[in-house]
XYZ file of C-alpha atoms in Angstrom:
689
model
C -21.744 3.390 -15.233
C -20.697 6.629 -16.899
C -20.709 6.349 -20.701
C -17.385 6.908 -22.479
C -16.732 10.394 -23.842
C -14.533 11.578 -26.701
C -13.905 15.137 -25.516
C -14.297 17.450 -22.541
C -14.465 21.062 -23.615
C -11.399 21.779 -25.709
C -9.606 18.708 -24.348
C -9.361 15.571 -26.460
C -9.880 12.261 -24.642
C -6.984 9.902 -25.362
C -7.691 6.956 -23.079
C -9.452 5.953 -19.884
C -7.162 5.708 -16.858
C -9.542 4.526 -14.154
C -13.022 4.568 -12.647
C -14.115 5.202 -9.095
C -17.183 5.959 -7.012
C -16.909 9.669 -7.836
C -16.220 9.585 -11.550
C -13.911 8.587 -14.369
C -10.322 9.720 -14.967
C -9.035 10.032 -18.524
C -5.767 10.849 -20.196
C -6.441 13.929 -22.277
C -4.654 16.301 -24.607
C -4.853 20.078 -24.644
C -4.469 21.128 -28.310
C -4.144 24.804 -27.392
C -1.175 24.391 -25.044
C 0.027 21.158 -26.612
C 0.324 19.167 -23.388
C -1.022 15.971 -21.887
C -3.509 16.446 -19.050
C -5.635 14.327 -16.736
C -9.395 14.785 -17.071
C -11.565 13.890 -14.078
C -15.301 13.768 -14.706
C -17.952 13.871 -11.994
C -20.879 11.454 -11.740
C -23.944 13.733 -11.838
C -26.402 11.714 -13.912
C -28.541 10.932 -10.841
C -29.200 14.616 -10.064
C -32.463 16.306 -11.116
C -31.945 19.340 -13.419
C -32.585 21.915 -10.678
C -30.131 20.268 -8.284
C -27.561 19.882 -11.060
C -27.336 23.651 -11.605
C -26.924 24.269 -7.870
C -24.293 21.544 -7.630
C -22.488 22.937 -10.675
C -22.174 26.387 -9.077
C -20.822 24.996 -5.801
C -18.573 22.566 -7.657
C -17.044 25.486 -9.535
C -16.403 27.386 -6.291
C -14.643 24.381 -4.763
C -12.642 23.795 -7.949
C -11.506 27.416 -7.896
C -10.529 27.096 -4.228
C -8.539 23.919 -4.901
C -7.027 25.570 -7.976
C -5.307 28.244 -5.896
C -3.090 25.600 -4.277
C 0.336 26.048 -5.810
C 2.730 23.586 -4.213
C 5.193 21.018 -5.594
C 3.532 18.231 -3.569
C -0.024 19.031 -4.724
C -1.395 18.152 -8.144
C -2.127 21.315 -10.137
C -5.670 22.006 -11.368
C -5.699 23.779 -14.742
C -9.322 24.163 -15.675
C -12.958 23.455 -14.883
C -15.845 23.082 -17.279
C -18.979 21.380 -18.499
C -19.503 19.512 -21.748
C -22.923 18.087 -22.649
C -23.924 17.872 -19.001
C -20.613 16.344 -17.886
C -18.648 18.295 -15.260
C -14.911 17.883 -15.484
C -11.606 19.046 -14.054
C -8.448 19.329 -16.154
C -5.354 18.776 -14.046
C -1.691 17.893 -14.079
C -0.920 14.516 -15.654
C 1.204 12.350 -13.353
C 3.427 9.437 -14.314
C 3.894 7.231 -11.292
C 2.049 4.952 -8.903
C -0.410 5.600 -6.136
C 0.620 4.558 -2.650
C -2.248 2.070 -2.788
C -0.788 0.406 -5.883
C 2.702 0.410 -4.369
C 1.457 -1.533 -1.353
C -0.413 -3.993 -3.576
C 2.621 -4.589 -5.773
C 5.448 -4.486 -3.228
C 3.798 -5.725 -0.043
C 5.817 -4.436 2.900
C 7.480 -1.042 2.323
C 10.545 -0.318 4.510
C 10.255 2.411 7.130
C 13.131 4.247 5.436
C 10.934 4.667 2.330
C 7.697 5.345 4.205
C 8.980 8.347 6.162
C 10.030 10.505 3.153
C 6.668 9.809 1.505
C 4.660 10.803 4.589
C 6.863 13.865 5.148
C 5.992 15.152 1.681
C 2.299 14.466 2.277
C 2.542 16.452 5.526
C 4.124 19.359 3.658
C 1.304 19.334 1.106
C -1.441 19.160 3.740
C 0.129 21.916 5.834
C 0.141 24.214 2.806
C -3.501 23.417 2.060
C -4.526 23.957 5.672
C -2.766 27.336 5.687
C -5.006 28.235 2.714
C -8.092 27.132 4.709
C -8.592 24.072 2.503
C -9.215 20.636 4.034
C -8.669 17.554 1.923
C -11.352 15.355 3.573
C -10.334 12.223 1.662
C -6.691 11.473 2.514
C -6.080 7.840 1.574
C -3.377 5.811 -0.223
C -5.200 6.052 -3.560
C -4.886 9.861 -3.431
C -1.132 9.853 -2.788
C 0.915 9.559 -5.986
C 4.618 8.675 -5.922
C 6.337 9.710 -9.138
C 9.303 7.943 -10.675
C 11.605 10.698 -9.389
C 10.443 10.076 -5.809
C 8.377 13.264 -5.714
C 5.031 12.810 -3.948
C 1.829 14.463 -5.159
C -1.432 14.617 -3.200
C -4.490 14.537 -5.453
C -8.243 15.215 -5.242
C -8.244 18.240 -2.921
C -11.828 19.272 -2.297
C -13.307 16.484 -4.418
C -14.900 14.792 -1.399
C -16.613 18.027 -0.383
C -17.772 18.626 -3.941
C -19.300 15.171 -4.073
C -21.063 15.590 -0.724
C -22.962 18.705 -1.848
C -26.213 16.970 -2.635
C -24.960 13.734 -4.150
C -25.244 11.530 -1.071
C -28.466 9.581 -0.782
C -29.951 8.367 2.484
C -27.880 5.571 3.967
C -25.134 5.998 1.364
C -21.525 6.948 2.029
C -19.447 7.897 -0.974
C -16.122 6.123 -0.923
C -14.862 4.199 2.086
C -14.950 5.461 5.681
C -11.802 3.503 6.603
C -9.705 6.682 6.591
C -12.222 9.109 8.122
C -11.744 10.795 11.489
C -14.252 10.352 14.351
C -15.550 13.894 13.929
C -15.917 13.375 10.177
C -18.019 10.200 10.406
C -20.184 11.921 13.044
C -20.879 14.749 10.607
C -19.358 17.391 12.855
C -17.382 20.431 11.798
C -13.814 19.485 10.933
C -10.479 21.195 10.450
C -7.014 20.165 9.290
C -6.614 17.792 12.218
C -9.156 15.498 10.566
C -6.743 15.051 7.637
C -4.029 14.334 10.205
C -6.069 11.483 11.709
C -6.485 10.002 8.215
C -2.731 10.211 7.753
C -2.307 8.373 11.065
C -4.437 5.513 9.723
C -2.241 5.305 6.626
C 0.876 5.213 8.813
C -0.622 2.450 10.972
C -1.386 0.310 7.922
C 2.031 0.865 6.334
C 3.949 0.059 9.525
C 1.845 -2.810 10.939
C 0.212 -4.123 7.736
C -3.049 -4.249 9.700
C -6.188 -2.129 9.383
C -6.696 -0.202 12.639
C -10.473 0.013 12.197
C -11.394 -2.955 10.026
C -14.834 -4.465 9.721
C -17.161 -6.396 7.440
C -19.651 -3.527 7.043
C -19.872 0.264 7.322
C -21.596 0.155 10.697
C -18.779 -1.816 12.308
C -16.084 0.388 10.788
C -17.749 3.620 11.898
C -18.370 2.267 15.411
C -14.711 1.340 15.808
C -13.470 4.682 14.502
C -15.592 6.476 17.102
C -15.288 4.124 20.086
C -12.246 1.855 19.836
C -8.514 2.365 19.816
C -6.382 -0.014 17.761
C -3.752 -2.144 19.434
C -0.535 -0.073 19.772
C 1.761 -0.926 16.855
C 4.586 -2.114 19.120
C 2.275 -4.672 20.720
C 1.497 -6.089 17.284
C 5.161 -6.260 16.302
C 7.935 -5.942 18.891
C 10.391 -4.893 16.172
C 8.541 -1.593 15.713
C 10.464 1.173 17.464
C 8.631 2.526 20.552
C 9.097 6.073 19.291
C 7.401 5.201 16.004
C 4.561 3.485 17.853
C 4.129 6.634 19.975
C 3.918 8.906 16.905
C 1.197 6.759 15.328
C -0.832 6.534 18.556
C -0.745 10.299 19.025
C -1.911 10.888 15.450
C -4.863 8.533 16.118
C -6.119 10.247 19.276
C -9.933 10.450 19.237
C -9.979 14.046 20.495
C -8.514 16.471 17.908
C -6.992 18.517 20.753
C -4.908 15.492 21.774
C -3.454 14.819 18.319
C -0.627 16.645 16.655
C -2.022 20.078 15.916
C -0.269 20.442 12.571
C 1.119 18.023 10.024
C 4.462 19.743 10.441
C 4.587 18.548 14.055
C 3.811 15.008 12.924
C 6.505 15.136 10.245
C 9.090 16.408 12.737
C 8.415 13.639 15.262
C 8.255 11.044 12.503
C 11.632 12.126 11.183
C 13.143 11.910 14.668
C 11.145 8.959 15.990
C 14.254 7.092 17.150
C 15.084 9.927 19.543
C 11.665 9.604 21.169
C 12.817 6.319 22.710
C 16.280 7.446 23.836
C 17.165 8.179 27.434
C 17.807 11.800 26.472
C 14.552 12.097 24.583
C 11.196 13.373 25.818
C 8.761 11.340 27.837
C 5.075 11.072 27.181
C 2.077 9.924 29.165
C -1.008 8.474 27.545
C -4.120 9.029 29.656
C -6.684 6.449 28.595
C -10.294 6.150 29.663
C -11.408 2.539 29.429
C -14.960 1.391 30.241
C -15.370 -1.711 32.410
C -15.299 -4.861 30.294
C -18.755 -5.925 31.454
C -20.211 -2.608 30.258
C -18.250 -2.281 27.028
C -21.092 -3.541 24.838
C -24.009 -1.802 26.538
C -22.538 1.560 27.507
C -23.410 4.556 25.276
C -20.611 5.468 22.886
C -20.090 8.901 24.440
C -20.403 7.936 28.098
C -17.286 9.019 30.046
C -15.716 5.845 31.501
C -13.212 5.696 34.372
C -9.683 7.023 33.873
C -6.354 5.284 34.209
C -2.874 6.491 33.349
C -0.270 4.512 31.479
C 3.313 5.694 31.215
C 4.660 5.251 27.697
C 8.248 3.976 27.777
C 10.734 6.659 26.802
C 13.748 4.349 26.843
C 13.829 1.495 24.324
C 14.623 -1.899 25.729
C 18.120 -3.176 24.896
C 17.954 -5.060 21.644
C 18.231 -8.809 21.728
C 20.454 -10.499 19.142
C 18.769 -10.293 15.759
C 17.018 -13.563 14.895
C 17.805 -15.185 11.556
C 15.524 -14.267 8.633
C 12.210 -15.998 8.916
C 8.820 -15.802 7.316
C 6.235 -13.924 9.381
C 2.798 -15.124 10.153
C 0.184 -14.162 7.567
C -1.393 -10.754 8.016
C -4.725 -11.139 9.710
C -7.784 -9.940 7.877
C -9.639 -9.544 11.164
C -9.566 -6.117 12.790
C -7.446 -5.915 15.934
C -9.011 -3.446 18.340
C -9.595 -2.866 22.022
C -12.672 -1.826 24.017
C -13.650 1.820 23.812
C -10.833 4.071 24.913
C -10.008 7.748 24.816
C -6.401 8.867 24.581
C -4.976 12.088 25.895
C -1.365 12.803 25.093
C 0.514 14.896 27.629
C 3.376 16.793 25.957
C 6.886 15.409 26.544
C 8.713 16.568 29.636
C 12.455 17.086 29.991
C 12.747 17.458 33.738
C 16.101 16.315 35.115
C 16.432 14.696 38.569
C 17.462 17.051 41.409
C 21.195 17.299 41.854
C 22.599 15.614 44.885
C 19.627 13.322 45.368
C 20.525 10.185 47.359
C 17.475 8.206 46.262
C 19.139 6.644 43.186
C 22.154 5.487 45.222
C 19.962 4.019 47.958
C 17.942 2.135 45.351
C 21.124 0.956 43.654
C 22.654 -0.565 46.785
C 19.296 -2.016 47.875
C 18.808 -3.732 44.502
C 22.431 -4.872 44.464
C 22.038 -6.469 47.890
C 18.830 -8.212 46.870
C 20.439 -9.442 43.655
C 23.521 -10.824 45.414
C 21.338 -12.531 48.026
C 19.182 -14.098 45.336
C 22.221 -15.275 43.415
C 23.718 -16.789 46.585
C 20.470 -18.677 47.190
C 20.105 -20.045 43.658
C 23.761 -20.881 43.112
C 24.789 -22.227 46.532
C 21.975 -22.805 49.029
C 19.237 -24.123 46.712
C 19.515 -27.887 46.007
C 20.638 -28.539 42.428
C 18.826 -30.911 40.102
C 20.771 -33.275 37.924
C 21.451 -31.581 34.604
C 19.544 -32.926 31.641
C 21.329 -32.883 28.318
C 19.443 -33.349 25.069
C 21.743 -34.551 22.334
C 21.114 -33.508 18.741
C 18.463 -30.862 19.515
C 18.715 -27.231 20.569
C 17.589 -26.508 24.107
C 13.915 -25.965 24.586
C 13.462 -22.526 26.061
C 10.263 -21.328 27.720
C 8.329 -18.344 26.415
C 8.861 -14.923 27.963
C 6.869 -14.369 31.115
C 5.901 -11.245 32.977
C 6.985 -11.524 36.612
C 5.665 -9.318 39.392
C 8.489 -8.353 41.793
C 8.082 -9.876 45.290
C 8.136 -7.665 48.382
C 11.554 -6.217 49.201
C 11.417 -7.742 52.687
C 11.701 -11.262 51.300
C 15.368 -12.231 51.767
C 15.184 -14.553 48.728
C 13.574 -12.017 46.406
C 14.866 -11.723 42.867
C 14.150 -8.525 40.898
C 11.731 -8.926 37.999
C 13.474 -9.054 34.655
C 13.303 -6.040 32.380
C 11.522 -6.017 29.027
C 14.789 -6.795 27.305
C 15.345 -10.152 28.992
C 13.697 -13.534 28.564
C 13.228 -14.902 32.117
C 13.342 -18.650 32.439
C 10.066 -20.277 33.425
C 9.628 -23.516 35.251
C 10.338 -26.954 33.800
C 8.158 -28.154 30.968
C 7.392 -24.747 29.447
C 6.374 -25.002 25.781
C 8.399 -23.182 23.140
C 6.861 -20.123 21.494
C 5.816 -20.228 17.868
C 8.544 -18.480 15.919
C 6.255 -17.275 13.189
C 3.296 -16.225 15.285
C 2.725 -12.739 16.630
C 4.219 -12.512 20.147
C 1.587 -12.814 22.826
C 0.853 -9.781 24.943
C 0.598 -10.222 28.715
C -1.371 -7.442 30.349
C -0.320 -6.313 33.804
C -0.888 -3.297 35.944
C 0.554 -0.159 34.314
C 4.294 0.037 35.068
C 5.526 3.024 36.992
C 8.996 4.259 36.080
C 11.135 5.480 38.993
C 13.530 8.380 38.762
C 16.549 7.700 36.506
C 18.718 5.126 38.225
C 20.888 2.137 37.307
C 18.800 -0.851 36.237
C 18.428 -3.672 38.772
C 20.460 -6.793 38.244
C 18.598 -9.798 36.892
C 19.678 -13.226 38.067
C 18.295 -16.397 36.507
C 18.877 -20.005 37.535
C 21.553 -21.889 35.603
C 20.373 -23.813 32.545
C 22.282 -26.883 31.414
C 22.390 -27.281 27.655
C 24.228 -29.308 25.070
C 27.707 -27.968 24.309
C 26.907 -26.731 20.762
C 23.286 -25.767 21.169
C 22.077 -22.958 18.917
C 21.405 -19.568 20.411
C 19.046 -16.806 19.341
C 15.293 -16.514 19.080
C 13.076 -19.402 20.083
C 11.801 -21.402 17.116
C 9.438 -24.341 16.825
C 10.996 -27.676 16.047
C 11.306 -28.835 12.448
C 8.324 -31.146 12.968
C 6.114 -28.135 13.769
C 7.090 -26.048 10.735
C 7.737 -26.501 7.048
C 10.043 -25.062 4.429
C 9.577 -23.572 0.986
C 12.102 -23.874 -1.851
C 11.527 -21.165 -4.471
C 13.192 -21.160 -7.889
C 12.713 -19.136 -11.065
C 13.744 -19.442 -14.692
C 15.822 -16.282 -14.180
C 17.747 -16.450 -10.869
C 18.138 -13.587 -8.427
C 14.467 -12.695 -8.019
C 13.443 -11.316 -4.617
C 11.073 -13.482 -2.580
C 8.579 -12.233 -0.008
C 6.215 -14.284 2.142
C 3.061 -12.688 3.541
C 4.446 -9.239 2.772
C 7.804 -9.679 4.521
C 11.197 -10.439 3.059
C 14.933 -10.419 3.660
C 17.785 -9.384 1.337
C 19.042 -12.984 1.309
C 15.742 -14.359 -0.003
C 16.662 -14.483 -3.700
C 15.949 -17.365 -6.043
C 16.913 -20.137 -5.825
C 16.391 -20.109 -2.056
C 14.830 -22.297 0.631
C 12.953 -20.497 3.413
C 12.841 -22.569 6.613
C 10.613 -22.317 9.668
C 7.314 -21.414 7.996
C 4.198 -21.923 10.079
C 1.736 -24.518 8.745
C -1.094 -23.099 6.679
C -1.591 -20.862 3.669
C 0.988 -18.242 2.705
C 1.082 -15.591 -0.007
C 4.368 -15.620 -1.941
C 5.600 -12.840 -4.228
C 8.532 -13.257 -6.619
C 9.799 -9.935 -7.966
C 12.615 -9.041 -10.356
C 13.138 -5.678 -12.002
C 12.091 -5.699 -15.631
C 9.742 -8.660 -15.209
C 6.122 -9.078 -14.213
C 5.455 -9.734 -10.532
C 4.440 -13.326 -9.806
C 2.056 -14.038 -6.915
C 1.246 -17.542 -5.702
C -0.610 -19.015 -2.727
C 1.245 -21.900 -1.094
C 0.106 -24.324 1.620
C 2.793 -25.383 4.101
C 2.429 -28.732 5.881
C 4.298 -29.301 9.158
C 7.537 -31.184 8.697
C 7.215 -31.268 4.902
C 9.200 -29.265 2.339
C 7.235 -27.402 -0.337
C 8.522 -26.227 -3.704
C 7.547 -23.360 -5.976
C 8.923 -22.831 -9.474
C 7.923 -19.680 -11.363
C 8.532 -18.421 -14.875
C 9.353 -14.721 -14.972
C 8.094 -12.955 -18.080
C 8.316 -9.414 -19.345
C 5.443 -7.361 -17.910
C 2.663 -6.617 -20.351
C -0.571 -4.740 -20.597
C -3.318 -4.300 -23.151
C -4.002 -1.855 -25.965
C -7.538 -1.242 -27.234
C -7.908 0.731 -30.467
C -11.404 1.785 -31.502
C -12.078 3.745 -34.682
C -15.081 5.351 -36.281
C -15.777 3.798 -38.712
C -14.492 0.359 -37.713
C -12.594 -2.083 -39.918
C -9.382 -0.036 -40.255
C -6.103 -1.960 -40.569
C -3.740 -1.480 -37.607
C 0.018 -2.006 -37.450
C 1.820 -1.900 -34.081
C 5.564 -1.316 -34.073
C 5.629 -2.059 -37.809
C 3.807 -5.384 -37.505
C 0.301 -5.990 -38.793
C -1.945 -6.364 -35.734
C -5.456 -6.667 -37.154
C -8.486 -4.500 -37.753
C -10.356 -2.144 -35.497
C -11.851 -2.569 -32.993
C -8.586 -4.129 -31.820
C -7.711 -5.619 -28.434
C -4.135 -6.866 -28.142
C -1.471 -7.574 -25.510
C 1.595 -5.302 -25.490
C 4.796 -5.274 -23.451
C 5.510 -2.534 -20.919
C 7.020 0.474 -22.670
C 6.280 2.894 -25.486
C 4.810 1.701 -28.787
C 3.780 3.264 -32.088
C 0.806 2.271 -34.181
C -0.391 3.095 -37.669
C -3.904 3.151 -39.077
C -3.978 2.503 -42.812
C -6.872 4.597 -44.070
C -7.805 3.719 -47.673
C -6.980 6.531 -50.058
C -5.374 8.628 -47.318
C -1.944 8.993 -45.786
C -1.422 6.601 -42.834
C -2.521 7.873 -39.422
C 0.309 7.366 -36.907
C 0.219 7.739 -33.127
C 1.684 6.132 -30.017
C 0.776 4.687 -26.633
C 2.600 3.572 -23.499
C 2.063 0.546 -21.271
C 3.310 1.829 -17.924
C 3.135 -1.260 -15.770
C 2.086 -4.882 -15.743
C -1.641 -5.189 -16.381
C -1.921 -1.582 -17.573
C -4.734 -1.010 -20.099
C -4.720 1.750 -22.720
C -7.732 2.609 -24.853
C -7.414 4.768 -27.961
C -10.589 6.115 -29.598
C -10.041 7.736 -32.982
C -12.709 9.384 -35.127
C -11.863 8.964 -38.798
C -15.257 10.044 -40.107
C -14.734 11.784 -43.433
C -11.232 10.422 -43.834
C -12.385 7.259 -45.617
C -12.976 7.736 -49.317
C -16.596 7.470 -50.376
C -15.884 5.152 -53.339
C -13.934 2.172 -52.054
C -13.734 -1.530 -52.547
C -12.107 -4.542 -50.954
C -9.199 -6.700 -52.100
C -9.069 -10.166 -50.530
C -5.451 -11.368 -50.862
C -4.424 -14.969 -50.114
C -1.029 -16.573 -50.702
C 0.627 -19.971 -50.327
C 2.489 -19.935 -48.049
C 0.757 -17.184 -46.040
C 2.503 -14.263 -44.319
C 3.300 -12.077 -47.345
C 3.202 -8.301 -47.112
C 1.167 -6.300 -49.635
C 2.259 -2.988 -51.126
C 1.276 -0.705 -53.975
C 3.476 1.963 -55.504
C 6.155 1.249 -52.912
C 3.781 1.897 -49.973
C 2.467 -0.896 -47.734
C -1.279 -1.329 -47.952
C -1.816 -4.469 -45.884
C -0.698 -7.887 -44.819
C 0.488 -10.303 -43.725
C -1.646 -12.517 -45.882
C -4.342 -13.643 -45.789
C -5.478 -10.015 -45.686
C -8.635 -8.101 -46.472
C -7.631 -4.652 -47.723
C -9.956 -1.710 -48.404
C -8.765 0.584 -51.185
C -10.273 3.438 -53.183
C -11.904 2.199 -56.347
C -9.458 1.981 -59.284
C -6.576 0.045 -60.855
C -3.589 -1.116 -58.762
C -0.364 -3.057 -59.190
C 0.016 -5.032 -55.968
C 3.400 -6.395 -54.878
C 3.397 -9.530 -52.705
C 6.661 -10.012 -50.758
C 7.775 -12.857 -48.494
C 11.290 -13.625 -47.266
C 12.829 -16.486 -49.259
C 10.426 -16.060 -52.192
C 10.442 -13.969 -55.324
C 8.236 -10.885 -55.183
C 5.033 -11.249 -57.179
C 3.342 -8.343 -58.965
C -0.396 -8.641 -59.540
C -2.623 -6.127 -61.296
C -6.146 -5.685 -59.916
C -9.099 -3.397 -60.426
C -10.969 -2.530 -57.267
C -14.697 -2.054 -57.881
C -16.786 0.480 -55.993
C -18.411 -1.215 -52.992
C -17.230 -4.563 -54.374
C -14.629 -7.225 -53.617
C -11.848 -8.664 -55.737
C -9.937 -11.813 -54.740
C -6.240 -12.497 -55.338
C -4.933 -16.063 -54.903
C -1.200 -16.664 -55.406
């Protein structure tokens, strides 16, 4: 672990902000300019002296290259230097949260908030790429979202700096989760590698799944090189097909098949809804999938057979929105497919030839088949006696994928489109409302030329007169409910990262799948509360939380120690001091014996935030001092001398320069006492009142 430092060049170290695999980040102060800065130090203690000098020279070149980036969405680098063998960068100080922290604190982030963030990241990366600078380490922790909504990308070039001789055999600095295939292979990379990393971030934000997860580095790297993640829309049918397409294209294994610039990605992301419209472009994904039997034994780079899959360019008609319900917990297991290679063919806008009769022929043919099928089901086919279930909603079968029968069959019924729920045979089990919809794999669909959709006819279903409609849900016996309350009502509830505007305390969430669920209760101005709840089928569960003001921690360390500290006018103790403090700005005072009080401030920016203040008072403490031990009954009195506070509340141990003093002891509801004392050099005098 890197030892703490008190300065870096001319910059004063104020507090430690965080530690990582590459170094330590501090809050610093530039006394020349008079501004707050961020100081990032590099871990170089493991380098031999000769290698350190070589690394230092290359580090400086990379710092200078990153320093030329002048863009509102890129953190500004002010300075580079070395202090006592410690290499450091002085850069812009940012007040905000990293995208990584936002996800941890908020869970699911709405698409409407994700897109502006990614657009600004794209703008920053495009500018860097135009300056021939590749980031190499694009990840949520390096994307800062300020309070104003402005996004800043940090750590340009740091990954390359750290790779210049600091990687030992078998060691990878940082995590490879966001690396591109060419990057983990050690090949030459360009800006499209950063774009792949951005695609991984998009996948995680939209699906809340890791596209290339694994329990160890070997598994993660193998999947990045050889496997494609499940398309986002197959994980969650509510994801727009256009958005799913954008993410898949960004994650193409071959850089030539991705977006070529971040600007292209940002443009499609901004207009993703148009990518699924009938007037929008079409796209074909050409995937090469090895045979299943050979998937585990085939070399990673062996070219497998090719198949083509047409990506839908027209979104299916939306079914009625289901009522708010808790989703299934996010799986920790990676969801991937066998090795695939994706080639994206640019969208085409070709219109059908004018005057073509093919659509009309297909229309009348489908209409005839539909009418014939309806006549068979409604009139010719023997009817079964209707079964009515009283007091329960109708049990509906799960969606099924039906292969259309040959057109020559007079009783053929066209297969239902993706937007319909065809009725299966009797006895079909209901789908789990909270589970991820199952995916039925069929031969790749082939879209005909634009034509009216075929009619879909389903057999009549007899139901109770007032049966509920909407999405299929398990019965009450299969699910449980959760009643959440808080000491301050109106807090937003989320379950497993998903929520609904109506989920505000006190509220009961029905239809939760049995098992463990992560529950967040959030209200502005209060600390976030996280609880793990187990839901039993058919049983209601309750959760009551106490919302409290968010707080952090202040650590004050002085040289020498033993200095009295007051925070916000209240005696807090002696240094070294560790104390809880509410979110916000605070002032503190160090009472140095024989000197004017030292006053400064600190800020707790969020719940759990830790601030460390290190203050060197060497030389400020008088050489000839003594100690006054003051005790009162009742305790809690403040101690002053000459109208200036010197300590308290009692009992208090106060260090003062040697000499005579008239101490005043004050306590609300009691008469002020005046006590004369003589403080001996290096001695102690006791006052009992």
